[in-house]
Coordinates of C-alpha atoms in Angstrom, one line a residue:
X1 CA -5.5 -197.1 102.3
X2 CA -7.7 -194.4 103.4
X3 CA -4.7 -192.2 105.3
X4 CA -2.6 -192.3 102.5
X5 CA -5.5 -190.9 100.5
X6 CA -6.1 -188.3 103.1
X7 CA -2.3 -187.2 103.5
X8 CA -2.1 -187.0 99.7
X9 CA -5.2 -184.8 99.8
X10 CA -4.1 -183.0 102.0
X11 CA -0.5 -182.4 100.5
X12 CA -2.5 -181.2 97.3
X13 CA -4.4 -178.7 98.8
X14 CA -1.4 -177.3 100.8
X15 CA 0.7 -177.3 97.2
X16 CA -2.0 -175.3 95.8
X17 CA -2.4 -172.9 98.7
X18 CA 1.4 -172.2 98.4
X19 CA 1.4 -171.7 94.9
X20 CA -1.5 -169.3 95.2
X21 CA 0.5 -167.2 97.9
X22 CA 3.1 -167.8 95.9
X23 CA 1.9 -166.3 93.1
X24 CA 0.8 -163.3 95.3
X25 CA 3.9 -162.8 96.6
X26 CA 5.9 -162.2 93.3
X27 CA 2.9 -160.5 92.1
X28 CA 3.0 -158.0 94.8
X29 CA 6.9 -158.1 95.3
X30 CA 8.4 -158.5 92.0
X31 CA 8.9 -155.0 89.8
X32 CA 7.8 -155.1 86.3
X33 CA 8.9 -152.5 83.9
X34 CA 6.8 -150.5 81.1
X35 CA 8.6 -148.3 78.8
X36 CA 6.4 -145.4 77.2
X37 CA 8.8 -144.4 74.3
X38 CA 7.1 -140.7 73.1
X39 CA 7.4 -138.3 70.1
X40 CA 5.9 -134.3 69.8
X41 CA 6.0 -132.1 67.0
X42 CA 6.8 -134.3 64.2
X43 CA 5.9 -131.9 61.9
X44 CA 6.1 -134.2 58.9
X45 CA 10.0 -134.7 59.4
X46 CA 9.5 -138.5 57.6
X47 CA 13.2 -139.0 57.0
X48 CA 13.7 -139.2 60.5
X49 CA 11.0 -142.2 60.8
X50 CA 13.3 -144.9 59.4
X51 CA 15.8 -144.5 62.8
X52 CA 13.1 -144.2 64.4
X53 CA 11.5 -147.2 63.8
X54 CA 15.4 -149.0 64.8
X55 CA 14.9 -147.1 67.7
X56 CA 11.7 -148.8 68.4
X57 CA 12.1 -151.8 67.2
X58 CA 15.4 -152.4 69.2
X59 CA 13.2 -151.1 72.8
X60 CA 10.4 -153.7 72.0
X61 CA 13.3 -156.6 71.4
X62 CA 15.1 -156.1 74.5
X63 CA 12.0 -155.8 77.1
X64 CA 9.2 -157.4 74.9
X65 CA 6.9 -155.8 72.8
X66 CA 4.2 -156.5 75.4
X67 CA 6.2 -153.7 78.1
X68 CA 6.4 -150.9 75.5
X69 CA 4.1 -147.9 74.6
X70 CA 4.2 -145.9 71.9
X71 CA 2.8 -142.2 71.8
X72 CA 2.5 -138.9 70.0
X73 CA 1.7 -135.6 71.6
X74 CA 0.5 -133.7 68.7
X75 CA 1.7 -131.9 65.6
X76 CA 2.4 -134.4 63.0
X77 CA 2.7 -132.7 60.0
X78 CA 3.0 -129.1 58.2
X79 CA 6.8 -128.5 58.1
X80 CA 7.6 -130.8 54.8
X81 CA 5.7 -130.5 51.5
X82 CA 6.5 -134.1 50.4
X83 CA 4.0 -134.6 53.8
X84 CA 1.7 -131.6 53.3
X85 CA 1.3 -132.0 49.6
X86 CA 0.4 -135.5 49.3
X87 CA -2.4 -136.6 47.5
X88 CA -4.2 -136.7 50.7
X89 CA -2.5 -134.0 52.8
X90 CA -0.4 -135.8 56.0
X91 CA -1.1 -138.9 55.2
X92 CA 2.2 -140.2 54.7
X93 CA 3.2 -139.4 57.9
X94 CA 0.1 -141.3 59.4
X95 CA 1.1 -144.7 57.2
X96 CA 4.7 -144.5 58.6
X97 CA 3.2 -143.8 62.3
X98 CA 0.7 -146.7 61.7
X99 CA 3.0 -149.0 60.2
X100 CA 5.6 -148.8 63.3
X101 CA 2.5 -149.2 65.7
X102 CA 1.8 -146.2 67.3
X103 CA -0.6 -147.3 70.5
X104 CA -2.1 -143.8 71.2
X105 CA -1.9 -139.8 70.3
X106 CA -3.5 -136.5 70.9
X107 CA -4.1 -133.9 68.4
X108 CA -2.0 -131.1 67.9
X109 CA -3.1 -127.3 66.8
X110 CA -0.8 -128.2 63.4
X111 CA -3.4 -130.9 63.3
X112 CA -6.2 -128.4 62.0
X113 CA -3.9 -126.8 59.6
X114 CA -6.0 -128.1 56.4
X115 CA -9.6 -127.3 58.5
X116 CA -11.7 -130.0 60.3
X117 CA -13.4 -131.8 57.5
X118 CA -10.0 -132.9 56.0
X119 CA -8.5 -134.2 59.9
X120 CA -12.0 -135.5 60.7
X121 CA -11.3 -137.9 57.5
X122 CA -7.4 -138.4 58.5
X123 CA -8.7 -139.5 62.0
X124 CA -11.4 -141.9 60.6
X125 CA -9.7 -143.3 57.7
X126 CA -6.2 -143.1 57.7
X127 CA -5.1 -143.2 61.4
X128 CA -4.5 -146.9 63.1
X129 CA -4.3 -145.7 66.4
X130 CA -6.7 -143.7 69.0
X131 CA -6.8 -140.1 69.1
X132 CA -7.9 -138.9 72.5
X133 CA -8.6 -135.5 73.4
X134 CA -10.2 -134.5 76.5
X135 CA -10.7 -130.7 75.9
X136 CA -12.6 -130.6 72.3
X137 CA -16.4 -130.8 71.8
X138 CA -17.7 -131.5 68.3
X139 CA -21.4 -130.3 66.6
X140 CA -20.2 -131.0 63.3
X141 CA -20.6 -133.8 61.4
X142 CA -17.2 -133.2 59.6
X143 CA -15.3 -134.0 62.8
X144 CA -15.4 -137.6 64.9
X145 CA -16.2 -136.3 68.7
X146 CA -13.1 -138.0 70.4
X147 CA -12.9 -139.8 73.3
X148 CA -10.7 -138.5 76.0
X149 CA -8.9 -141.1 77.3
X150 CA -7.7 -144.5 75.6
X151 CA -6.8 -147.5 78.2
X152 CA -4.0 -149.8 77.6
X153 CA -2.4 -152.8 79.1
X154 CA 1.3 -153.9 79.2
X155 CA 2.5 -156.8 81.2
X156 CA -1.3 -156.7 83.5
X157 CA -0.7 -153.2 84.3
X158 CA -3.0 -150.8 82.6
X159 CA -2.3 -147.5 82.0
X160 CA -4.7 -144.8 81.4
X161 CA -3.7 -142.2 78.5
X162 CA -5.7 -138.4 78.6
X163 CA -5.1 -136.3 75.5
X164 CA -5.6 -132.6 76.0
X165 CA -4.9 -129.4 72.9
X166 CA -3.8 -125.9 73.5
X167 CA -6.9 -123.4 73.3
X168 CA -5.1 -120.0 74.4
X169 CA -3.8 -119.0 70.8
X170 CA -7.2 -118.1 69.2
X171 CA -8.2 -117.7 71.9
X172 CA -10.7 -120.1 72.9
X173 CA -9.1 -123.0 69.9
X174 CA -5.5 -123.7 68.6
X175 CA -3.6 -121.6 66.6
X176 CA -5.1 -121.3 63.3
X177 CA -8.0 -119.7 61.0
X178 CA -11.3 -119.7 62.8
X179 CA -13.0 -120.8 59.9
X180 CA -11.4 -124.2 61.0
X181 CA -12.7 -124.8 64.2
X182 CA -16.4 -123.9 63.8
X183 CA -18.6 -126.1 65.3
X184 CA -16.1 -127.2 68.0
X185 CA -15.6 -125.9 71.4
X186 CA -12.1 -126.4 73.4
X187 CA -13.0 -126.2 77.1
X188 CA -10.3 -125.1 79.2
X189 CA -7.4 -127.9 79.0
X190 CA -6.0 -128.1 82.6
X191 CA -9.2 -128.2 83.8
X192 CA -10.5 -131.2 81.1
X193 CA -6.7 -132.9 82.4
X194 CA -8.4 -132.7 86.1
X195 CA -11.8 -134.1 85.1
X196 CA -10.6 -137.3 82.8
X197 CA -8.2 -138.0 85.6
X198 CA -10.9 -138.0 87.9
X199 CA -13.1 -140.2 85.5
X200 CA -10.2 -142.6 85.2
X201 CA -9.4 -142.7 88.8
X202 CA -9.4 -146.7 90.0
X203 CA -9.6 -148.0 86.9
X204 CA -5.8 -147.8 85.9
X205 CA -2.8 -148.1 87.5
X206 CA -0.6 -145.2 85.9
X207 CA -2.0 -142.3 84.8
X208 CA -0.5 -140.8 82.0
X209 CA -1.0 -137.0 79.9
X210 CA -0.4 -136.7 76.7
X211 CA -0.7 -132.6 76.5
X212 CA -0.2 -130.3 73.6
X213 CA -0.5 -127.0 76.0
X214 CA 3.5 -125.9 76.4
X215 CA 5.4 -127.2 78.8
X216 CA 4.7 -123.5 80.6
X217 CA 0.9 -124.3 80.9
X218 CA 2.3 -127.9 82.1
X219 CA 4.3 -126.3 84.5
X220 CA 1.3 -124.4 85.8
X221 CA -0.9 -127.1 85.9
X222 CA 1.3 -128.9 87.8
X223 CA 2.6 -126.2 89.9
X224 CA -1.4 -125.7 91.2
X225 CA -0.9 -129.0 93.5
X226 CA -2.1 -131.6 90.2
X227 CA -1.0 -134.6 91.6
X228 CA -3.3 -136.7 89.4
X229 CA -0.8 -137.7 87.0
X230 CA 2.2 -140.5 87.0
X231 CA 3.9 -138.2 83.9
X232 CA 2.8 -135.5 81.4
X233 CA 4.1 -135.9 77.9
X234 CA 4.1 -133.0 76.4
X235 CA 4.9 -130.9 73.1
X236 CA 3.9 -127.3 71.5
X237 CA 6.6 -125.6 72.5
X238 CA 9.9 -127.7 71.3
X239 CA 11.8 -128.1 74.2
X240 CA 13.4 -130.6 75.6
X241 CA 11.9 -131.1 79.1
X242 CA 13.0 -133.3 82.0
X243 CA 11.4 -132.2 84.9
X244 CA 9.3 -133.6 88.5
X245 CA 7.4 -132.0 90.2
X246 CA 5.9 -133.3 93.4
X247 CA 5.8 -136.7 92.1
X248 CA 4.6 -135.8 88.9
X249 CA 7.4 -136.6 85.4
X250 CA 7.6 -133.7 82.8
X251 CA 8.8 -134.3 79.7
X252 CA 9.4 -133.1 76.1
X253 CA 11.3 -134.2 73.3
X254 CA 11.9 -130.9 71.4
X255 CA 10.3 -131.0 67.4
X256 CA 11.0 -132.4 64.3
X257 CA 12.0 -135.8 65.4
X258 CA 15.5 -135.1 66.6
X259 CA 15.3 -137.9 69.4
X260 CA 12.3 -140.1 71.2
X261 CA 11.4 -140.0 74.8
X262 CA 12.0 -142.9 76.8
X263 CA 10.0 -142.8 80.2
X264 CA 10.3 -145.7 82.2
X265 CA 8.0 -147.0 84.6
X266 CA 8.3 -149.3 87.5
X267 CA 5.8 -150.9 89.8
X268 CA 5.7 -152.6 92.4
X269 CA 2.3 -155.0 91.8
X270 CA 0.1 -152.5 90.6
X271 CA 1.5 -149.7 92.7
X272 CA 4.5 -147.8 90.9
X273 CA 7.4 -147.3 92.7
X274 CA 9.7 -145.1 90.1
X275 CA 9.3 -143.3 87.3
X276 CA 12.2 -141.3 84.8
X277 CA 13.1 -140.3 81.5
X278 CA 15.6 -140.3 79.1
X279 CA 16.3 -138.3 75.7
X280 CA 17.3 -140.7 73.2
X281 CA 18.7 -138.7 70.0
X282 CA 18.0 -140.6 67.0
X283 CA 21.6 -140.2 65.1
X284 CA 23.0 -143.0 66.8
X285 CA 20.9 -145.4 65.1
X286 CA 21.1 -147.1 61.5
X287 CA 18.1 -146.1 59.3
X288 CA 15.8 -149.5 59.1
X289 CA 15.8 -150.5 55.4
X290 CA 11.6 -150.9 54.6
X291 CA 11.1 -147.7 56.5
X292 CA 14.1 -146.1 54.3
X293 CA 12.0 -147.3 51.3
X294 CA 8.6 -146.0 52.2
X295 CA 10.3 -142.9 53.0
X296 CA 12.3 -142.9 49.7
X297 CA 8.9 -143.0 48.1
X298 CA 7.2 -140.3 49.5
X299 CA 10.3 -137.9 48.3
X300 CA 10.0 -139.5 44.7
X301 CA 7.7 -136.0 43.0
X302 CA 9.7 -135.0 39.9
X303 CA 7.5 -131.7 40.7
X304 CA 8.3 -130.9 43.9
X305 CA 12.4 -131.5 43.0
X306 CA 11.9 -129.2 40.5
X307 CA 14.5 -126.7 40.7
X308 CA 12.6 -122.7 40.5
X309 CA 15.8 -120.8 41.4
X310 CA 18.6 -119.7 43.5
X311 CA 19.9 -118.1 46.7
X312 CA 23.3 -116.4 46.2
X313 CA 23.9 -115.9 50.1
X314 CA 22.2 -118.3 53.0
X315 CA 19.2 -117.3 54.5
X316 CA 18.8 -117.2 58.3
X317 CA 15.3 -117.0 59.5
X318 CA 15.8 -113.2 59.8
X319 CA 16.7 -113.2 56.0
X320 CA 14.1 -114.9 55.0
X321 CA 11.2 -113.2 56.8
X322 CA 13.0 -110.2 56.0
X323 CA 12.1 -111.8 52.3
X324 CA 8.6 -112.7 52.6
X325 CA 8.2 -109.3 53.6
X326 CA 9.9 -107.4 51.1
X327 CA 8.5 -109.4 48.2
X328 CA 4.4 -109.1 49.6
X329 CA 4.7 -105.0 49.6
X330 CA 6.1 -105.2 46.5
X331 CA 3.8 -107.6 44.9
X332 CA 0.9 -105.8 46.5
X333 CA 1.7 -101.8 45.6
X334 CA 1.8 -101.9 49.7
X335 CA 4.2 -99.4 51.5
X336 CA 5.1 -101.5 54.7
X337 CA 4.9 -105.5 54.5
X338 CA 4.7 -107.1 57.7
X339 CA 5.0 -111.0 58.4
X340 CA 4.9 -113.0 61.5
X341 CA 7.9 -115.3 62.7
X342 CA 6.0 -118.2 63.1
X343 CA 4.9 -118.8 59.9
X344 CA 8.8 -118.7 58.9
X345 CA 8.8 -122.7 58.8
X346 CA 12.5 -123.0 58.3
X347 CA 15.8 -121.6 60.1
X348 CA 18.1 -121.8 57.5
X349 CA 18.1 -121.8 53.7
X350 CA 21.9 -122.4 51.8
X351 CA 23.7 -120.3 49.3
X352 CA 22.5 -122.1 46.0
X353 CA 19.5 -124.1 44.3
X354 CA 16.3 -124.2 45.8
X355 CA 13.7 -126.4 44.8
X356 CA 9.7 -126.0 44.7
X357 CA 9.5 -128.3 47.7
X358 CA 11.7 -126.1 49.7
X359 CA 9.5 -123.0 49.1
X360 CA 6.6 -124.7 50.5
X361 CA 8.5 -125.8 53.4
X362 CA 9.1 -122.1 53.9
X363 CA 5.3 -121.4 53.6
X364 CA 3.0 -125.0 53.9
X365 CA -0.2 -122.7 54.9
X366 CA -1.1 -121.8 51.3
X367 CA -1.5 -118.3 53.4
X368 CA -2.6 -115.9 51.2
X369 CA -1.5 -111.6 51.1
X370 CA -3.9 -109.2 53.3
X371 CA -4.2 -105.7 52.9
X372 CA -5.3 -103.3 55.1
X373 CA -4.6 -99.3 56.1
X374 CA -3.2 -98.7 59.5
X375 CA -1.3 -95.7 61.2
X376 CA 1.8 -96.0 63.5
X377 CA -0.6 -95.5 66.0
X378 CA -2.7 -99.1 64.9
X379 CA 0.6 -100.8 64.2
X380 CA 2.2 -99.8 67.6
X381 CA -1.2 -101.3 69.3
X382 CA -0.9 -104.5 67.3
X383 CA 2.5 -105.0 68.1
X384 CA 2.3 -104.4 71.9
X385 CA -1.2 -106.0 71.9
X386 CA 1.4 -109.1 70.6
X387 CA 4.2 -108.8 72.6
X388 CA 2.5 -108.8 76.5
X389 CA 0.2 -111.2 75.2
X390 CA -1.3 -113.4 78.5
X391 CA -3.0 -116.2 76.8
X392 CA -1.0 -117.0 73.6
X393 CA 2.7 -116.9 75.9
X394 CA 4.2 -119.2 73.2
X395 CA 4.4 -115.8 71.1
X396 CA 4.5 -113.5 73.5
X397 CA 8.1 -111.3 75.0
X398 CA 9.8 -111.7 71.8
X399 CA 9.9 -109.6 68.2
X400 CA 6.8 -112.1 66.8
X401 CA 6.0 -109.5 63.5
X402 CA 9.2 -108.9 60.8
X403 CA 8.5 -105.8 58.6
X404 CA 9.8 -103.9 56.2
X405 CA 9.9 -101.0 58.0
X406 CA 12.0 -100.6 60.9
X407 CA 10.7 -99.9 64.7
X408 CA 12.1 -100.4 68.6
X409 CA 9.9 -102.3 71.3
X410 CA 10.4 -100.3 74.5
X411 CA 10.1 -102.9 77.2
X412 CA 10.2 -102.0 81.3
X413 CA 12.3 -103.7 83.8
X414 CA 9.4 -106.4 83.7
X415 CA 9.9 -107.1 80.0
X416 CA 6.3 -105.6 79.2
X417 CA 6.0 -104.1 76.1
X418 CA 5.4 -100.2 76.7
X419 CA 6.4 -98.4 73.4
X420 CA 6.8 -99.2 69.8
X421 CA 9.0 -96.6 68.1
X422 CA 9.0 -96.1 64.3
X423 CA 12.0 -93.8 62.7
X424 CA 10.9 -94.2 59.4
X425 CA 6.9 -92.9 59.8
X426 CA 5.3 -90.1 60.5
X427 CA 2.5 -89.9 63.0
X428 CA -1.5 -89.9 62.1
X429 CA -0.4 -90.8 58.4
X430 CA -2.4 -94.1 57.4
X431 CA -0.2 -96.4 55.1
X432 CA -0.9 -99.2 52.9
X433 CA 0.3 -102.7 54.6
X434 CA 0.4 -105.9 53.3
X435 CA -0.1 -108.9 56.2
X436 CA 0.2 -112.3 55.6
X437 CA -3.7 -113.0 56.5
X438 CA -3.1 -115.5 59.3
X439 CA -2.1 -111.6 61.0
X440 CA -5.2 -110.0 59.4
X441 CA -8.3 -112.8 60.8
X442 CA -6.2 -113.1 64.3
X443 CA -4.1 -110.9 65.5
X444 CA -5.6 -107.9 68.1
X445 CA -5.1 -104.8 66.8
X446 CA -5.7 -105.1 63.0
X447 CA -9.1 -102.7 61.9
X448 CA -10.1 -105.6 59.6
X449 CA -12.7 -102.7 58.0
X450 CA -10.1 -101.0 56.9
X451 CA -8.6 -103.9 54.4
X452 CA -9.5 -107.3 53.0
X453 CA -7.7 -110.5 51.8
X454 CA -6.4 -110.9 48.4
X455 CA -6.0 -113.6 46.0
X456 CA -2.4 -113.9 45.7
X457 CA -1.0 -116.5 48.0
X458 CA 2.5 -116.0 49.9
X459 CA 4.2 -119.1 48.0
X460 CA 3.7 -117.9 44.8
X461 CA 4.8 -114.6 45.1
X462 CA 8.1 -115.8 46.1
X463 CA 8.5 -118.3 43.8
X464 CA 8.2 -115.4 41.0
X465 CA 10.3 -113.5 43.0
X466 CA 12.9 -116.5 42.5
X467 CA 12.4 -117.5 39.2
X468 CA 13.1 -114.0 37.9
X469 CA 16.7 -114.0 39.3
X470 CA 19.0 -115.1 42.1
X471 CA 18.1 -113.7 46.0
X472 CA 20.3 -111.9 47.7
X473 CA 19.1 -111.9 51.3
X474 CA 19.1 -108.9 53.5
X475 CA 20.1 -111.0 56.8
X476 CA 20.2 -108.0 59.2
X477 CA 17.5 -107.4 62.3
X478 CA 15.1 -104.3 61.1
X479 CA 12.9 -104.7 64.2
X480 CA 14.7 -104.2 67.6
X481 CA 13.8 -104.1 71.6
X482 CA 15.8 -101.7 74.2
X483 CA 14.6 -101.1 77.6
X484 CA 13.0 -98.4 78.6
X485 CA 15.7 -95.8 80.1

């Protein structure tokens, strides 16, 4: 009785042994899959959320929800008034992003658009999901100090996520007014990528970036040897990006929610084996119906549909900045009006009606008209000062500042900036300019003595300008670059 006892004994030990090394085996042999579906520069597009969320939903239904990621890499709103002029400011964007279940995000320069206090409160009360940003320091007691890194797990493979902001615009911070970033500091971003990858290092199994530097400061950091990282996820600069290097992924989905990165990730136990991405546009996929609702919702504002006026020509962006220039010189007595591309927030503008929400689409930065004296000699140091720009390259080697009146940039066979030519000036005369004041508290160059910022914001002028009658846009180039002969 005994030896049966023992072989049975024994048989259950050796079962148990095999399906431990069994277990082992497929553990360590068998490749598991993670999907890390990613969005950049949103900027408040909302009508693109409810294919989105199909897009999503149909990922999460064919692996399980438990292999998919869902990230943002910064800039969720300014680009839509519906967005921008809610009640509380981006906030509509955030219920959609929370509702779909974003898992992590970093923050974006657009981020700080409506200064820190108001973020500091979207982030605390309005946001479902981390923020992580590596490279920001907070004294203030307006703004949540992040944390840099969020850890998440899929399928027992956890993945480490690093958030990290642009800080060449300002420089030293985003792009923006200083008076939003006081009390913060923004550290050097590729080296803040180095440091939480270092902190992270054998706690995860895939390492991933979420970076709102420009896939050119990507690029860089990853052309220095940076082997830390399993992928960067990037934004800031709208591009689409699919790009390794060494064994580092590169990716980018472009702006405004056109399409959703798909990065897949397999591995190999906990080791991963492959990595690659795909660019899923968005068209090919039927809106879902509650996020069509909430979205229908958000665009229900009898006073932002309110028509103000009309266009009896479409508008490129040249046309309108062209525009916004005219119509602040005029409004301001000023003899030159000077504008600068970005804050052009749309490409195109129709022959025909145009709505109040449209015009803030135009300008969503409430900017208000500067005014300052400067002579072609100033104005031809602003402009080149702008043009070989080394930190802020996102706005750098290319016609950034639309005026009124026309000039050449003389560039050399290495497409720096060396001459600014004016045919309508005359030399060591001052003039009266009116800047959109993002120009006048940023831009190198600008005497800020010599001027000050009015009252009158940007927006309104142009929506007198509208009201009064129908625009006829002057769609021509006024500003011009030739190389040197």
């Amino acid at each position: 009785m005994k030896k049966p006892l023992f072989l049975l004994g024994v048989l259950l030990i050796l079962f148990a042994v095999g399906y431990a090394v069994g277990r082992i085996v497929r553990a360590h042999c068998s490749e598991r899959v993670v999907v890390v579906l990613s969005t950049n520069d949103i900027h408040a597009r909302i009508r693109r959320f409810p294919q989105l969320a199909s897009a999503v939903a149909q990922c999460r239904d064919t692996l399980g929800a438990g292999r998919v990621v869902l990230v943002d890499a910064g800039d969720r709103w300014t680009g839509n008034a519906y967005v921008d002029l809610a009640p509380e400011p981006g906030q509509p964007v955030l219920d959609l992003m929370n509702r779909l279940g974003y898992d992590v995000a970093t923050l974006g320069n657009h981020e700080f658009d409506r200064g820190q206090a108001a973020l500091g409160r979207r982030i605390a009360e309005g946001t479902a999901f981390p923020v992580v940003c590596a490279n920001v320091r907070s004294d203030t007691c307006t703004f949540p100090q992040l944390p840099a890194h969020a850890v998440l797990e899929r399928d027992g493979v956890r993945i480490g996520v690093v958030g990290v902001v642009t800080n060449y615009e300002g420089p030293g911070h985003p792009a923006g007014n200083a008076a939003s970033f006081v009390g913060l500091r923004f550290p050097d971003p590729q080296q803040a990528a180095r440091d939480a990858a270092d902190a992270l290092r054998g706690e995860v199994d895939v390492l991933l970036l979420l970076s709102h530097m420009g896939d050119d400061r990507d690029l860089e950091l990853l052309a220095s040897g940076e082997q830390r990282y399993d992928a960067v996820i990037g934004g800031h600069t709208h591009v689409v990006r699919d790009t390794t290097i060494g064994r580092t992924l590169l990716t980018q989905t472009g702006k405004n929610l056109a399409a959703v990165g798909a990065t897949t990730l397999r591995l190999r136990g906990r080791r991963l084996v492959g990595a690659d991405f795909r660019l899923v546009p968005l068209d090919g996929y039927a809106p879902d119906s509650a996020f069509a609702a909430e979205v229908a919702r958000c665009y229900d504002n009898p006073e932002l549909n309110r028509p103000v006026g009309d266009f009896a020509a479409a508008a490129g962006k040249t046309g309108l900045g062209n525009w916004i220039c005219d119509r602040i010189a005029a409004a301001t007595g000023a003899e030159i009006g000077i504008y600068h591309v970005g804050g052009v927030r749309i490409d195109t503008l129709p022959a025909g009606g145009v709505g109040l929400a449209r015009l803030y689409d135009l300008e969503p930065f409430s900017s208000r008209i500067a005014r300052v004296r400067m002579t072609p000699e100033q104005l031809r140091r602003m402009i080149l000062l702008k043009y070989n720009d080394g930190e802020n390259r996102k706005e750098a080697h290319r016609i950034d500042l639309i005026a009124t009146t026309p000039y050449t940039i003389v560039v050399d066979a290495e497409d720096r900036a060396v001459d600014v030519r004016f045919p309508a000036l005359r030399e060591g005369r001052a003039y009266e300019v009116a800047l959109g004041d993002y120009i006048f508290r940023n831009y190198a160059g600008v005497d800020r003595a010599a001027g000050g910022i009015t009252e009158r914001r940007v927006v309104d002028v142009l929506f007198d300008d509208l009201r009064r009658a129908p625009v006829l846009p002057d769609n021509a180039p006024r500003q011009r670059r030739e190389p040197r002969p």
